[in-house]
Amino acid sequence: MKNGVDINMNRLRFVTSNKGKFYEVKSLLADYEIEMFNVGYPEIQASDLEDVACYGIRYLWNEYGGNLFLEDSGLFIHKLNGFPGVFSSYAQNTIGNRGILKLLSDEKDRRAYFKSVIAYCDEKGSIKLFGGRVDGFISYEEVGDEGFGFDPIFLYDGRTFGEISLDDKNKKSHRGFAVNEFKRYLDNNFKEVL
Ligand code: ITT
Protein backbone atom coordinates (compact mmCIF):
# COMPACT_ATOMS: atom_id res chain seq x y z
CA MET A 1 0.00 0.00 0.00
CA LYS A 2 1.14 3.54 -0.70
CA ASN A 3 -0.93 6.47 0.64
CA GLY A 4 -3.82 4.09 1.15
CA VAL A 5 -3.71 2.96 -2.47
CA ASP A 6 -2.81 -0.53 -3.67
CA ILE A 7 0.42 0.12 -5.56
CA ASN A 8 0.09 -3.04 -7.64
CA MET A 9 -1.75 -1.03 -10.25
CA ASN A 10 -0.48 -3.21 -13.03
CA ARG A 11 -3.10 -5.83 -12.20
CA LEU A 12 -6.35 -4.90 -13.93
CA ARG A 13 -9.69 -6.61 -14.30
CA PHE A 14 -11.18 -6.50 -17.81
CA VAL A 15 -14.95 -6.93 -17.58
CA THR A 16 -15.97 -8.83 -20.69
CA SER A 17 -17.60 -12.04 -21.84
CA ASN A 18 -15.88 -11.89 -25.23
CA LYS A 19 -12.67 -13.94 -25.49
CA GLY A 20 -11.77 -12.42 -28.86
CA LYS A 21 -11.71 -8.95 -27.33
CA PHE A 22 -9.90 -10.21 -24.26
CA TYR A 23 -6.98 -11.69 -26.24
CA GLU A 24 -6.61 -8.56 -28.37
CA VAL A 25 -6.49 -6.32 -25.31
CA LYS A 26 -4.24 -8.66 -23.32
CA SER A 27 -1.72 -8.70 -26.15
CA LEU A 28 -1.61 -4.88 -26.31
CA LEU A 29 -1.32 -4.51 -22.53
CA ALA A 30 1.40 -7.12 -22.21
CA ASP A 31 3.19 -5.07 -19.50
CA TYR A 32 0.14 -5.43 -17.27
CA GLU A 33 -1.55 -8.38 -15.63
CA ILE A 34 -4.99 -8.54 -17.19
CA GLU A 35 -7.64 -10.75 -15.68
CA MET A 36 -10.81 -11.64 -17.60
CA PHE A 37 -13.63 -10.67 -15.25
CA ASN A 38 -16.83 -12.09 -16.72
CA VAL A 39 -19.48 -10.65 -14.42
CA GLY A 40 -21.85 -8.88 -16.80
CA TYR A 41 -23.26 -5.40 -16.42
CA PRO A 42 -26.38 -3.61 -17.65
CA GLU A 43 -26.01 -2.14 -21.15
CA ILE A 44 -28.54 0.70 -21.31
CA GLN A 45 -30.37 1.75 -24.47
CA ALA A 46 -28.55 4.90 -25.55
CA SER A 47 -27.46 6.35 -28.85
CA ASP A 48 -23.77 6.65 -27.86
CA LEU A 49 -21.29 4.00 -26.87
CA GLU A 50 -19.87 6.52 -24.37
CA ASP A 51 -23.18 6.64 -22.46
CA VAL A 52 -23.43 2.86 -22.41
CA ALA A 53 -19.83 2.58 -21.18
CA CYS A 54 -20.26 5.24 -18.46
CA TYR A 55 -23.39 3.66 -17.07
CA GLY A 56 -21.74 0.24 -17.09
CA ILE A 57 -18.55 1.33 -15.34
CA ARG A 58 -20.48 3.16 -12.59
CA TYR A 59 -22.51 0.04 -11.97
CA LEU A 60 -19.33 -2.06 -11.82
CA TRP A 61 -17.65 0.38 -9.40
CA ASN A 62 -20.65 0.09 -7.06
CA GLU A 63 -20.69 -3.69 -7.26
CA TYR A 64 -17.01 -4.62 -7.47
CA GLY A 65 -14.91 -1.57 -6.65
CA GLY A 66 -12.26 -0.07 -8.92
CA ASN A 67 -9.16 -1.12 -10.79
CA LEU A 68 -11.25 -2.48 -13.62
CA PHE A 69 -12.26 -1.54 -17.14
CA LEU A 70 -14.74 -2.46 -19.82
CA GLU A 71 -14.77 -1.95 -23.57
CA ASP A 72 -17.87 -1.28 -25.63
CA SER A 73 -17.68 -1.44 -29.36
CA GLY A 74 -19.92 -1.32 -32.37
CA LEU A 75 -20.08 -1.42 -36.16
CA PHE A 76 -21.65 1.69 -37.75
CA ILE A 77 -22.83 1.38 -41.37
CA HIS A 78 -23.35 4.67 -43.27
CA LYS A 79 -26.11 3.50 -45.57
CA LEU A 80 -28.05 2.10 -42.60
CA ASN A 81 -27.81 5.41 -40.69
CA GLY A 82 -25.28 3.94 -38.28
CA PHE A 83 -27.06 0.63 -37.67
CA PRO A 84 -26.21 -1.70 -35.93
CA GLY A 85 -24.10 0.75 -33.83
CA VAL A 86 -25.04 0.42 -30.15
CA PHE A 87 -27.18 -2.59 -31.13
CA SER A 88 -24.22 -4.47 -32.62
CA SER A 89 -24.31 -7.28 -30.10
CA TYR A 90 -28.01 -7.84 -30.70
CA ALA A 91 -27.56 -7.70 -34.47
CA GLN A 92 -24.63 -10.12 -34.34
CA ASN A 93 -26.67 -12.59 -32.25
CA THR A 94 -29.80 -12.34 -34.38
CA ILE A 95 -29.26 -11.57 -38.08
CA GLY A 96 -25.48 -12.14 -37.95
CA ASN A 97 -23.04 -11.32 -40.73
CA ARG A 98 -25.28 -12.87 -43.38
CA GLY A 99 -28.15 -10.65 -42.31
CA ILE A 100 -25.96 -7.54 -42.57
CA LEU A 101 -24.80 -8.59 -46.05
CA LYS A 102 -28.44 -9.11 -47.05
CA LEU A 103 -29.39 -5.62 -45.86
CA LEU A 104 -26.69 -4.23 -48.15
CA SER A 105 -27.19 -6.68 -51.02
CA ASP A 106 -27.81 -4.16 -53.82
CA GLU A 107 -25.95 -1.32 -52.19
CA LYS A 108 -22.84 0.30 -53.68
CA ASP A 109 -22.13 2.59 -50.72
CA ARG A 110 -20.57 0.12 -48.29
CA ARG A 111 -18.78 2.56 -45.99
CA ALA A 112 -18.68 1.56 -42.34
CA TYR A 113 -16.62 2.10 -39.25
CA PHE A 114 -15.87 0.31 -36.02
CA LYS A 115 -15.74 2.33 -32.85
CA SER A 116 -14.42 1.34 -29.45
CA VAL A 117 -14.83 3.03 -26.07
CA ILE A 118 -12.89 1.91 -23.03
CA ALA A 119 -14.14 2.97 -19.61
CA TYR A 120 -11.65 2.62 -16.78
CA CYS A 121 -12.31 3.08 -13.07
CA ASP A 122 -9.34 3.40 -10.72
CA GLU A 123 -9.08 2.34 -7.08
CA LYS A 124 -10.63 5.62 -5.92
CA GLY A 125 -13.62 5.51 -8.25
CA SER A 126 -12.30 8.03 -10.75
CA ILE A 127 -13.51 7.22 -14.28
CA LYS A 128 -11.68 7.84 -17.57
CA LEU A 129 -12.77 7.13 -21.14
CA PHE A 130 -10.56 6.27 -24.13
CA GLY A 131 -11.69 5.86 -27.71
CA GLY A 132 -10.67 4.54 -31.11
CA ARG A 133 -12.18 4.28 -34.58
CA VAL A 134 -11.32 2.62 -37.87
CA ASP A 135 -13.00 3.39 -41.20
CA GLY A 136 -13.51 0.72 -43.82
CA PHE A 137 -16.15 -1.01 -45.94
CA ILE A 138 -18.56 -3.91 -45.71
CA SER A 139 -17.46 -6.71 -48.02
CA TYR A 140 -19.80 -8.54 -50.43
CA GLU A 141 -19.24 -11.88 -48.72
CA GLU A 142 -17.71 -13.27 -45.54
CA VAL A 143 -13.97 -13.79 -45.94
CA GLY A 144 -11.53 -15.28 -43.44
CA ASP A 145 -11.87 -17.07 -40.15
CA GLU A 146 -9.57 -15.01 -37.95
CA GLY A 147 -10.96 -12.71 -35.30
CA PHE A 148 -14.59 -12.73 -34.26
CA GLY A 149 -17.97 -11.07 -34.78
CA PHE A 150 -18.09 -8.82 -37.83
CA ASP A 151 -14.40 -9.32 -38.72
CA PRO A 152 -15.09 -11.47 -41.83
CA ILE A 153 -17.24 -8.72 -43.38
CA PHE A 154 -15.18 -5.65 -42.43
CA LEU A 155 -12.82 -4.63 -45.24
CA TYR A 156 -9.79 -2.52 -44.49
CA ASP A 157 -6.99 -1.92 -46.95
CA GLY A 158 -8.17 -4.65 -49.35
CA ARG A 159 -8.56 -7.42 -46.77
CA THR A 160 -11.18 -8.23 -44.17
CA PHE A 161 -10.27 -8.27 -40.49
CA GLY A 162 -11.12 -11.97 -40.76
CA GLU A 163 -8.08 -12.46 -42.98
CA ILE A 164 -5.44 -10.85 -40.77
CA SER A 165 -3.67 -11.94 -37.61
CA LEU A 166 -4.47 -10.62 -34.17
CA ASP A 167 -1.24 -8.60 -34.11
CA ASP A 168 -1.98 -7.09 -37.51
CA LYS A 169 -5.54 -6.22 -36.49
CA ASN A 170 -4.29 -4.61 -33.29
CA LYS A 171 -2.12 -2.23 -35.35
CA LYS A 172 -5.08 -0.80 -37.27
CA SER A 173 -8.26 -1.50 -35.35
CA HIS A 174 -10.59 0.70 -33.32
CA ARG A 175 -9.73 -1.39 -30.27
CA GLY A 176 -6.00 -1.14 -30.94
CA PHE A 177 -6.18 2.69 -30.99
CA ALA A 178 -8.35 2.86 -27.86
CA VAL A 179 -6.15 0.45 -25.92
CA ASN A 180 -2.97 2.29 -26.90
CA GLU A 181 -4.47 5.52 -25.60
CA PHE A 182 -5.43 3.72 -22.39
CA LYS A 183 -1.94 2.24 -22.12
CA ARG A 184 -0.34 5.68 -22.42
CA TYR A 185 -2.52 6.85 -19.55
CA LEU A 186 -1.62 3.83 -17.39
CA ASP A 187 2.10 4.15 -18.18
CA ASN A 188 2.12 7.85 -17.28
CA ASN A 189 0.07 7.53 -14.14
CA PHE A 190 1.04 4.29 -12.56
CA LYS A 191 4.36 2.96 -13.81
CA GLU A 192 6.39 5.26 -11.54
CA VAL A 193 4.89 3.85 -8.33
CA LEU A 194 5.59 0.21 -9.16
P1 ITT B 1 -18.76 -7.70 -23.79
O1 ITT B 1 -19.03 -8.81 -22.81
O2 ITT B 1 -17.37 -7.17 -23.67
O3 ITT B 1 -19.81 -6.62 -23.80
P2 ITT B 1 -19.70 -8.18 -26.51
O4 ITT B 1 -19.32 -9.21 -27.53
O5 ITT B 1 -21.15 -8.08 -26.13
O6 ITT B 1 -18.77 -8.42 -25.24
P3 ITT B 1 -19.75 -5.42 -27.50
O7 ITT B 1 -21.12 -5.21 -26.98
O8 ITT B 1 -18.74 -4.38 -27.24
O9 ITT B 1 -19.13 -6.79 -26.96
O10 ITT B 1 -19.73 -5.69 -29.05
C1 ITT B 1 -20.82 -5.50 -29.87
C2 ITT B 1 -20.78 -6.47 -31.01
O11 ITT B 1 -19.83 -6.02 -31.96
C3 ITT B 1 -20.42 -7.90 -30.63
O12 ITT B 1 -21.27 -8.79 -31.31
C4 ITT B 1 -19.01 -8.07 -31.12
O13 ITT B 1 -18.76 -9.39 -31.56
C5 ITT B 1 -18.93 -7.07 -32.27
N1 ITT B 1 -17.58 -6.53 -32.34
C6 ITT B 1 -17.00 -5.69 -31.45
N2 ITT B 1 -15.73 -5.46 -31.77
C7 ITT B 1 -15.49 -6.19 -32.88
C8 ITT B 1 -14.36 -6.41 -33.66
O14 ITT B 1 -13.18 -5.88 -33.36
N3 ITT B 1 -14.46 -7.21 -34.72
C9 ITT B 1 -15.63 -7.78 -35.03
N4 ITT B 1 -16.75 -7.66 -34.35
C10 ITT B 1 -16.68 -6.87 -33.26
PDB file of C-alpha atoms and ligand atoms in Angstrom:
ATOM      1  CA  MET A   1       0.000   0.000   0.000  1.00  0.00           C
ATOM      2  CA  LYS A   2       1.136   3.542  -0.703  1.00  0.00           C
ATOM      3  CA  ASN A   3      -0.927   6.471   0.645  1.00  0.00           C
ATOM      4  CA  GLY A   4      -3.819   4.086   1.153  1.00  0.00           C
ATOM      5  CA  VAL A   5      -3.709   2.959  -2.474  1.00  0.00           C
ATOM      6  CA  ASP A   6      -2.805  -0.526  -3.672  1.00  0.00           C
ATOM      7  CA  ILE A   7       0.425   0.117  -5.562  1.00  0.00           C
ATOM      8  CA  ASN A   8       0.090  -3.041  -7.635  1.00  0.00           C
ATOM      9  CA  MET A   9      -1.754  -1.028 -10.246  1.00  0.00           C
ATOM     10  CA  ASN A  10      -0.480  -3.212 -13.034  1.00  0.00           C
ATOM     11  CA  ARG A  11      -3.100  -5.826 -12.196  1.00  0.00           C
ATOM     12  CA  LEU A  12      -6.352  -4.901 -13.933  1.00  0.00           C
ATOM     13  CA  ARG A  13      -9.686  -6.612 -14.302  1.00  0.00           C
ATOM     14  CA  PHE A  14     -11.179  -6.498 -17.810  1.00  0.00           C
ATOM     15  CA  VAL A  15     -14.953  -6.928 -17.579  1.00  0.00           C
ATOM     16  CA  THR A  16     -15.968  -8.831 -20.686  1.00  0.00           C
ATOM     17  CA  SER A  17     -17.602 -12.036 -21.840  1.00  0.00           C
ATOM     18  CA  ASN A  18     -15.884 -11.888 -25.233  1.00  0.00           C
ATOM     19  CA  LYS A  19     -12.674 -13.941 -25.493  1.00  0.00           C
ATOM     20  CA  GLY A  20     -11.769 -12.419 -28.860  1.00  0.00           C
ATOM     21  CA  LYS A  21     -11.707  -8.951 -27.330  1.00  0.00           C
ATOM     22  CA  PHE A  22      -9.895 -10.215 -24.261  1.00  0.00           C
ATOM     23  CA  TYR A  23      -6.978 -11.693 -26.237  1.00  0.00           C
ATOM     24  CA  GLU A  24      -6.613  -8.565 -28.368  1.00  0.00           C
ATOM     25  CA  VAL A  25      -6.486  -6.317 -25.311  1.00  0.00           C
ATOM     26  CA  LYS A  26      -4.239  -8.658 -23.324  1.00  0.00           C
ATOM     27  CA  SER A  27      -1.716  -8.698 -26.147  1.00  0.00           C
ATOM     28  CA  LEU A  28      -1.612  -4.875 -26.311  1.00  0.00           C
ATOM     29  CA  LEU A  29      -1.323  -4.515 -22.535  1.00  0.00           C
ATOM     30  CA  ALA A  30       1.404  -7.119 -22.214  1.00  0.00           C
ATOM     31  CA  ASP A  31       3.186  -5.073 -19.498  1.00  0.00           C
ATOM     32  CA  TYR A  32       0.139  -5.427 -17.273  1.00  0.00           C
ATOM     33  CA  GLU A  33      -1.548  -8.378 -15.627  1.00  0.00           C
ATOM     34  CA  ILE A  34      -4.989  -8.535 -17.193  1.00  0.00           C
ATOM     35  CA  GLU A  35      -7.640 -10.749 -15.676  1.00  0.00           C
ATOM     36  CA  MET A  36     -10.810 -11.637 -17.604  1.00  0.00           C
ATOM     37  CA  PHE A  37     -13.629 -10.671 -15.249  1.00  0.00           C
ATOM     38  CA  ASN A  38     -16.832 -12.091 -16.721  1.00  0.00           C
ATOM     39  CA  VAL A  39     -19.478 -10.648 -14.419  1.00  0.00           C
ATOM     40  CA  GLY A  40     -21.847  -8.875 -16.798  1.00  0.00           C
ATOM     41  CA  TYR A  41     -23.263  -5.404 -16.418  1.00  0.00           C
ATOM     42  CA  PRO A  42     -26.378  -3.610 -17.654  1.00  0.00           C
ATOM     43  CA  GLU A  43     -26.015  -2.145 -21.149  1.00  0.00           C
ATOM     44  CA  ILE A  44     -28.542   0.698 -21.308  1.00  0.00           C
ATOM     45  CA  GLN A  45     -30.374   1.750 -24.467  1.00  0.00           C
ATOM     46  CA  ALA A  46     -28.554   4.903 -25.548  1.00  0.00           C
ATOM     47  CA  SER A  47     -27.461   6.350 -28.852  1.00  0.00           C
ATOM     48  CA  ASP A  48     -23.774   6.652 -27.861  1.00  0.00           C
ATOM     49  CA  LEU A  49     -21.292   3.995 -26.870  1.00  0.00           C
ATOM     50  CA  GLU A  50     -19.873   6.524 -24.373  1.00  0.00           C
ATOM     51  CA  ASP A  51     -23.177   6.643 -22.461  1.00  0.00           C
ATOM     52  CA  VAL A  52     -23.431   2.859 -22.414  1.00  0.00           C
ATOM     53  CA  ALA A  53     -19.834   2.579 -21.176  1.00  0.00           C
ATOM     54  CA  CYS A  54     -20.263   5.244 -18.463  1.00  0.00           C
ATOM     55  CA  TYR A  55     -23.393   3.659 -17.068  1.00  0.00           C
ATOM     56  CA  GLY A  56     -21.741   0.238 -17.091  1.00  0.00           C
ATOM     57  CA  ILE A  57     -18.554   1.334 -15.343  1.00  0.00           C
ATOM     58  CA  ARG A  58     -20.476   3.158 -12.590  1.00  0.00           C
ATOM     59  CA  TYR A  59     -22.514   0.036 -11.970  1.00  0.00           C
ATOM     60  CA  LEU A  60     -19.332  -2.060 -11.815  1.00  0.00           C
ATOM     61  CA  TRP A  61     -17.654   0.377  -9.404  1.00  0.00           C
ATOM     62  CA  ASN A  62     -20.654   0.088  -7.065  1.00  0.00           C
ATOM     63  CA  GLU A  63     -20.689  -3.687  -7.261  1.00  0.00           C
ATOM     64  CA  TYR A  64     -17.007  -4.621  -7.467  1.00  0.00           C
ATOM     65  CA  GLY A  65     -14.909  -1.569  -6.651  1.00  0.00           C
ATOM     66  CA  GLY A  66     -12.263  -0.073  -8.917  1.00  0.00           C
ATOM     67  CA  ASN A  67      -9.157  -1.124 -10.787  1.00  0.00           C
ATOM     68  CA  LEU A  68     -11.245  -2.476 -13.621  1.00  0.00           C
ATOM     69  CA  PHE A  69     -12.264  -1.538 -17.135  1.00  0.00           C
ATOM     70  CA  LEU A  70     -14.742  -2.458 -19.822  1.00  0.00           C
ATOM     71  CA  GLU A  71     -14.771  -1.946 -23.566  1.00  0.00           C
ATOM     72  CA  ASP A  72     -17.870  -1.279 -25.627  1.00  0.00           C
ATOM     73  CA  SER A  73     -17.675  -1.441 -29.364  1.00  0.00           C
ATOM     74  CA  GLY A  74     -19.916  -1.323 -32.375  1.00  0.00           C
ATOM     75  CA  LEU A  75     -20.079  -1.416 -36.161  1.00  0.00           C
ATOM     76  CA  PHE A  76     -21.648   1.686 -37.754  1.00  0.00           C
ATOM     77  CA  ILE A  77     -22.830   1.382 -41.370  1.00  0.00           C
ATOM     78  CA  HIS A  78     -23.351   4.670 -43.273  1.00  0.00           C
ATOM     79  CA  LYS A  79     -26.114   3.496 -45.574  1.00  0.00           C
ATOM     80  CA  LEU A  80     -28.047   2.098 -42.599  1.00  0.00           C
ATOM     81  CA  ASN A  81     -27.810   5.405 -40.689  1.00  0.00           C
ATOM     82  CA  GLY A  82     -25.283   3.944 -38.277  1.00  0.00           C
ATOM     83  CA  PHE A  83     -27.056   0.633 -37.673  1.00  0.00           C
ATOM     84  CA  PRO A  84     -26.211  -1.698 -35.932  1.00  0.00           C
ATOM     85  CA  GLY A  85     -24.104   0.755 -33.832  1.00  0.00           C
ATOM     86  CA  VAL A  86     -25.038   0.416 -30.153  1.00  0.00           C
ATOM     87  CA  PHE A  87     -27.182  -2.593 -31.129  1.00  0.00           C
ATOM     88  CA  SER A  88     -24.217  -4.468 -32.618  1.00  0.00           C
ATOM     89  CA  SER A  89     -24.308  -7.283 -30.104  1.00  0.00           C
ATOM     90  CA  TYR A  90     -28.009  -7.843 -30.698  1.00  0.00           C
ATOM     91  CA  ALA A  91     -27.561  -7.705 -34.475  1.00  0.00           C
ATOM     92  CA  GLN A  92     -24.630 -10.121 -34.345  1.00  0.00           C
ATOM     93  CA  ASN A  93     -26.669 -12.589 -32.248  1.00  0.00           C
ATOM     94  CA  THR A  94     -29.795 -12.344 -34.379  1.00  0.00           C
ATOM     95  CA  ILE A  95     -29.262 -11.571 -38.083  1.00  0.00           C
ATOM     96  CA  GLY A  96     -25.476 -12.138 -37.950  1.00  0.00           C
ATOM     97  CA  ASN A  97     -23.042 -11.316 -40.735  1.00  0.00           C
ATOM     98  CA  ARG A  98     -25.276 -12.874 -43.384  1.00  0.00           C
ATOM     99  CA  GLY A  99     -28.150 -10.654 -42.310  1.00  0.00           C
ATOM    100  CA  ILE A 100     -25.957  -7.544 -42.567  1.00  0.00           C
ATOM    101  CA  LEU A 101     -24.804  -8.585 -46.054  1.00  0.00           C
ATOM    102  CA  LYS A 102     -28.436  -9.112 -47.047  1.00  0.00           C
ATOM    103  CA  LEU A 103     -29.391  -5.624 -45.856  1.00  0.00           C
ATOM    104  CA  LEU A 104     -26.694  -4.228 -48.154  1.00  0.00           C
ATOM    105  CA  SER A 105     -27.193  -6.682 -51.019  1.00  0.00           C
ATOM    106  CA  ASP A 106     -27.812  -4.162 -53.819  1.00  0.00           C
ATOM    107  CA  GLU A 107     -25.948  -1.319 -52.188  1.00  0.00           C
ATOM    108  CA  LYS A 108     -22.843   0.299 -53.682  1.00  0.00           C
ATOM    109  CA  ASP A 109     -22.128   2.588 -50.721  1.00  0.00           C
ATOM    110  CA  ARG A 110     -20.566   0.117 -48.289  1.00  0.00           C
ATOM    111  CA  ARG A 111     -18.781   2.561 -45.991  1.00  0.00           C
ATOM    112  CA  ALA A 112     -18.680   1.559 -42.344  1.00  0.00           C
ATOM    113  CA  TYR A 113     -16.619   2.097 -39.252  1.00  0.00           C
ATOM    114  CA  PHE A 114     -15.866   0.311 -36.019  1.00  0.00           C
ATOM    115  CA  LYS A 115     -15.745   2.329 -32.846  1.00  0.00           C
ATOM    116  CA  SER A 116     -14.421   1.344 -29.450  1.00  0.00           C
ATOM    117  CA  VAL A 117     -14.834   3.028 -26.073  1.00  0.00           C
ATOM    118  CA  ILE A 118     -12.892   1.913 -23.028  1.00  0.00           C
ATOM    119  CA  ALA A 119     -14.138   2.967 -19.608  1.00  0.00           C
ATOM    120  CA  TYR A 120     -11.653   2.616 -16.782  1.00  0.00           C
ATOM    121  CA  CYS A 121     -12.306   3.077 -13.069  1.00  0.00           C
ATOM    122  CA  ASP A 122      -9.344   3.398 -10.720  1.00  0.00           C
ATOM    123  CA  GLU A 123      -9.085   2.343  -7.079  1.00  0.00           C
ATOM    124  CA  LYS A 124     -10.627   5.616  -5.921  1.00  0.00           C
ATOM    125  CA  GLY A 125     -13.620   5.505  -8.251  1.00  0.00           C
ATOM    126  CA  SER A 126     -12.297   8.029 -10.746  1.00  0.00           C
ATOM    127  CA  ILE A 127     -13.511   7.222 -14.277  1.00  0.00           C
ATOM    128  CA  LYS A 128     -11.681   7.839 -17.571  1.00  0.00           C
ATOM    129  CA  LEU A 129     -12.767   7.128 -21.144  1.00  0.00           C
ATOM    130  CA  PHE A 130     -10.555   6.271 -24.129  1.00  0.00           C
ATOM    131  CA  GLY A 131     -11.690   5.858 -27.712  1.00  0.00           C
ATOM    132  CA  GLY A 132     -10.674   4.540 -31.112  1.00  0.00           C
ATOM    133  CA  ARG A 133     -12.180   4.284 -34.579  1.00  0.00           C
ATOM    134  CA  VAL A 134     -11.316   2.624 -37.872  1.00  0.00           C
ATOM    135  CA  ASP A 135     -13.001   3.390 -41.197  1.00  0.00           C
ATOM    136  CA  GLY A 136     -13.513   0.724 -43.822  1.00  0.00           C
ATOM    137  CA  PHE A 137     -16.151  -1.006 -45.940  1.00  0.00           C
ATOM    138  CA  ILE A 138     -18.560  -3.906 -45.709  1.00  0.00           C
ATOM    139  CA  SER A 139     -17.464  -6.708 -48.019  1.00  0.00           C
ATOM    140  CA  TYR A 140     -19.799  -8.538 -50.431  1.00  0.00           C
ATOM    141  CA  GLU A 141     -19.239 -11.879 -48.715  1.00  0.00           C
ATOM    142  CA  GLU A 142     -17.712 -13.265 -45.543  1.00  0.00           C
ATOM    143  CA  VAL A 143     -13.974 -13.787 -45.941  1.00  0.00           C
ATOM    144  CA  GLY A 144     -11.525 -15.281 -43.438  1.00  0.00           C
ATOM    145  CA  ASP A 145     -11.869 -17.065 -40.154  1.00  0.00           C
ATOM    146  CA  GLU A 146      -9.569 -15.013 -37.954  1.00  0.00           C
ATOM    147  CA  GLY A 147     -10.956 -12.707 -35.296  1.00  0.00           C
ATOM    148  CA  PHE A 148     -14.593 -12.734 -34.259  1.00  0.00           C
ATOM    149  CA  GLY A 149     -17.970 -11.073 -34.778  1.00  0.00           C
ATOM    150  CA  PHE A 150     -18.089  -8.815 -37.825  1.00  0.00           C
ATOM    151  CA  ASP A 151     -14.402  -9.318 -38.723  1.00  0.00           C
ATOM    152  CA  PRO A 152     -15.086 -11.474 -41.828  1.00  0.00           C
ATOM    153  CA  ILE A 153     -17.242  -8.720 -43.382  1.00  0.00           C
ATOM    154  CA  PHE A 154     -15.181  -5.648 -42.435  1.00  0.00           C
ATOM    155  CA  LEU A 155     -12.818  -4.629 -45.239  1.00  0.00           C
ATOM    156  CA  TYR A 156      -9.792  -2.519 -44.493  1.00  0.00           C
ATOM    157  CA  ASP A 157      -6.985  -1.920 -46.952  1.00  0.00           C
ATOM    158  CA  GLY A 158      -8.165  -4.647 -49.349  1.00  0.00           C
ATOM    159  CA  ARG A 159      -8.556  -7.415 -46.766  1.00  0.00           C
ATOM    160  CA  THR A 160     -11.178  -8.231 -44.174  1.00  0.00           C
ATOM    161  CA  PHE A 161     -10.267  -8.267 -40.493  1.00  0.00           C
ATOM    162  CA  GLY A 162     -11.120 -11.967 -40.756  1.00  0.00           C
ATOM    163  CA  GLU A 163      -8.075 -12.458 -42.979  1.00  0.00           C
ATOM    164  CA  ILE A 164      -5.445 -10.846 -40.769  1.00  0.00           C
ATOM    165  CA  SER A 165      -3.669 -11.936 -37.613  1.00  0.00           C
ATOM    166  CA  LEU A 166      -4.475 -10.616 -34.166  1.00  0.00           C
ATOM    167  CA  ASP A 167      -1.236  -8.603 -34.109  1.00  0.00           C
ATOM    168  CA  ASP A 168      -1.975  -7.089 -37.512  1.00  0.00           C
ATOM    169  CA  LYS A 169      -5.542  -6.215 -36.494  1.00  0.00           C
ATOM    170  CA  ASN A 170      -4.288  -4.611 -33.287  1.00  0.00           C
ATOM    171  CA  LYS A 171      -2.117  -2.228 -35.348  1.00  0.00           C
ATOM    172  CA  LYS A 172      -5.078  -0.800 -37.268  1.00  0.00           C
ATOM    173  CA  SER A 173      -8.264  -1.504 -35.352  1.00  0.00           C
ATOM    174  CA  HIS A 174     -10.592   0.702 -33.320  1.00  0.00           C
ATOM    175  CA  ARG A 175      -9.726  -1.387 -30.268  1.00  0.00           C
ATOM    176  CA  GLY A 176      -5.999  -1.141 -30.941  1.00  0.00           C
ATOM    177  CA  PHE A 177      -6.185   2.687 -30.993  1.00  0.00           C
ATOM    178  CA  ALA A 178      -8.348   2.859 -27.864  1.00  0.00           C
ATOM    179  CA  VAL A 179      -6.146   0.447 -25.918  1.00  0.00           C
ATOM    180  CA  ASN A 180      -2.968   2.287 -26.902  1.00  0.00           C
ATOM    181  CA  GLU A 181      -4.475   5.521 -25.596  1.00  0.00           C
ATOM    182  CA  PHE A 182      -5.433   3.718 -22.388  1.00  0.00           C
ATOM    183  CA  LYS A 183      -1.936   2.243 -22.116  1.00  0.00           C
ATOM    184  CA  ARG A 184      -0.340   5.677 -22.421  1.00  0.00           C
ATOM    185  CA  TYR A 185      -2.520   6.846 -19.546  1.00  0.00           C
ATOM    186  CA  LEU A 186      -1.616   3.828 -17.392  1.00  0.00           C
ATOM    187  CA  ASP A 187       2.103   4.148 -18.179  1.00  0.00           C
ATOM    188  CA  ASN A 188       2.120   7.847 -17.278  1.00  0.00           C
ATOM    189  CA  ASN A 189       0.069   7.533 -14.143  1.00  0.00           C
ATOM    190  CA  PHE A 190       1.044   4.289 -12.560  1.00  0.00           C
ATOM    191  CA  LYS A 191       4.360   2.957 -13.809  1.00  0.00           C
ATOM    192  CA  GLU A 192       6.388   5.257 -11.539  1.00  0.00           C
ATOM    193  CA  VAL A 193       4.885   3.847  -8.329  1.00  0.00           C
ATOM    194  CA  LEU A 194       5.594   0.211  -9.161  1.00  0.00           C
TER     195      LEU A 194
HETATM  196  P1  ITT B   1     -18.756  -7.701 -23.794  1.00  0.00           P
HETATM  197  O1  ITT B   1     -19.035  -8.806 -22.814  1.00  0.00           O
HETATM  198  O2  ITT B   1     -17.371  -7.167 -23.669  1.00  0.00           O
HETATM  199  O3  ITT B   1     -19.813  -6.616 -23.801  1.00  0.00           O
HETATM  200  P2  ITT B   1     -19.700  -8.177 -26.507  1.00  0.00           P
HETATM  201  O4  ITT B   1     -19.323  -9.211 -27.531  1.00  0.00           O
HETATM  202  O5  ITT B   1     -21.146  -8.081 -26.129  1.00  0.00           O
HETATM  203  O6  ITT B   1     -18.767  -8.419 -25.236  1.00  0.00           O
HETATM  204  P3  ITT B   1     -19.748  -5.423 -27.495  1.00  0.00           P
HETATM  205  O7  ITT B   1     -21.124  -5.207 -26.975  1.00  0.00           O
HETATM  206  O8  ITT B   1     -18.736  -4.384 -27.236  1.00  0.00           O
HETATM  207  O9  ITT B   1     -19.129  -6.787 -26.963  1.00  0.00           O
HETATM  208  O10 ITT B   1     -19.725  -5.686 -29.050  1.00  0.00           O
HETATM  209  C1  ITT B   1     -20.818  -5.498 -29.871  1.00  0.00           C
HETATM  210  C2  ITT B   1     -20.779  -6.469 -31.007  1.00  0.00           C
HETATM  211  O11 ITT B   1     -19.826  -6.021 -31.955  1.00  0.00           O
HETATM  212  C3  ITT B   1     -20.420  -7.904 -30.631  1.00  0.00           C
HETATM  213  O12 ITT B   1     -21.275  -8.790 -31.306  1.00  0.00           O
HETATM  214  C4  ITT B   1     -19.012  -8.069 -31.122  1.00  0.00           C
HETATM  215  O13 ITT B   1     -18.763  -9.388 -31.561  1.00  0.00           O
HETATM  216  C5  ITT B   1     -18.933  -7.070 -32.273  1.00  0.00           C
HETATM  217  N1  ITT B   1     -17.583  -6.534 -32.342  1.00  0.00           N
HETATM  218  C6  ITT B   1     -17.005  -5.689 -31.454  1.00  0.00           C
HETATM  219  N2  ITT B   1     -15.727  -5.462 -31.775  1.00  0.00           N
HETATM  220  C7  ITT B   1     -15.492  -6.191 -32.880  1.00  0.00           C
HETATM  221  C8  ITT B   1     -14.361  -6.413 -33.664  1.00  0.00           C
HETATM  222  O14 ITT B   1     -13.178  -5.879 -33.359  1.00  0.00           O
HETATM  223  N3  ITT B   1     -14.459  -7.210 -34.722  1.00  0.00           N
HETATM  224  C9  ITT B   1     -15.634  -7.782 -35.034  1.00  0.00           C
HETATM  225  N4  ITT B   1     -16.746  -7.658 -34.349  1.00  0.00           N
HETATM  226  C10 ITT B   1     -16.681  -6.869 -33.260  1.00  0.00           C
END
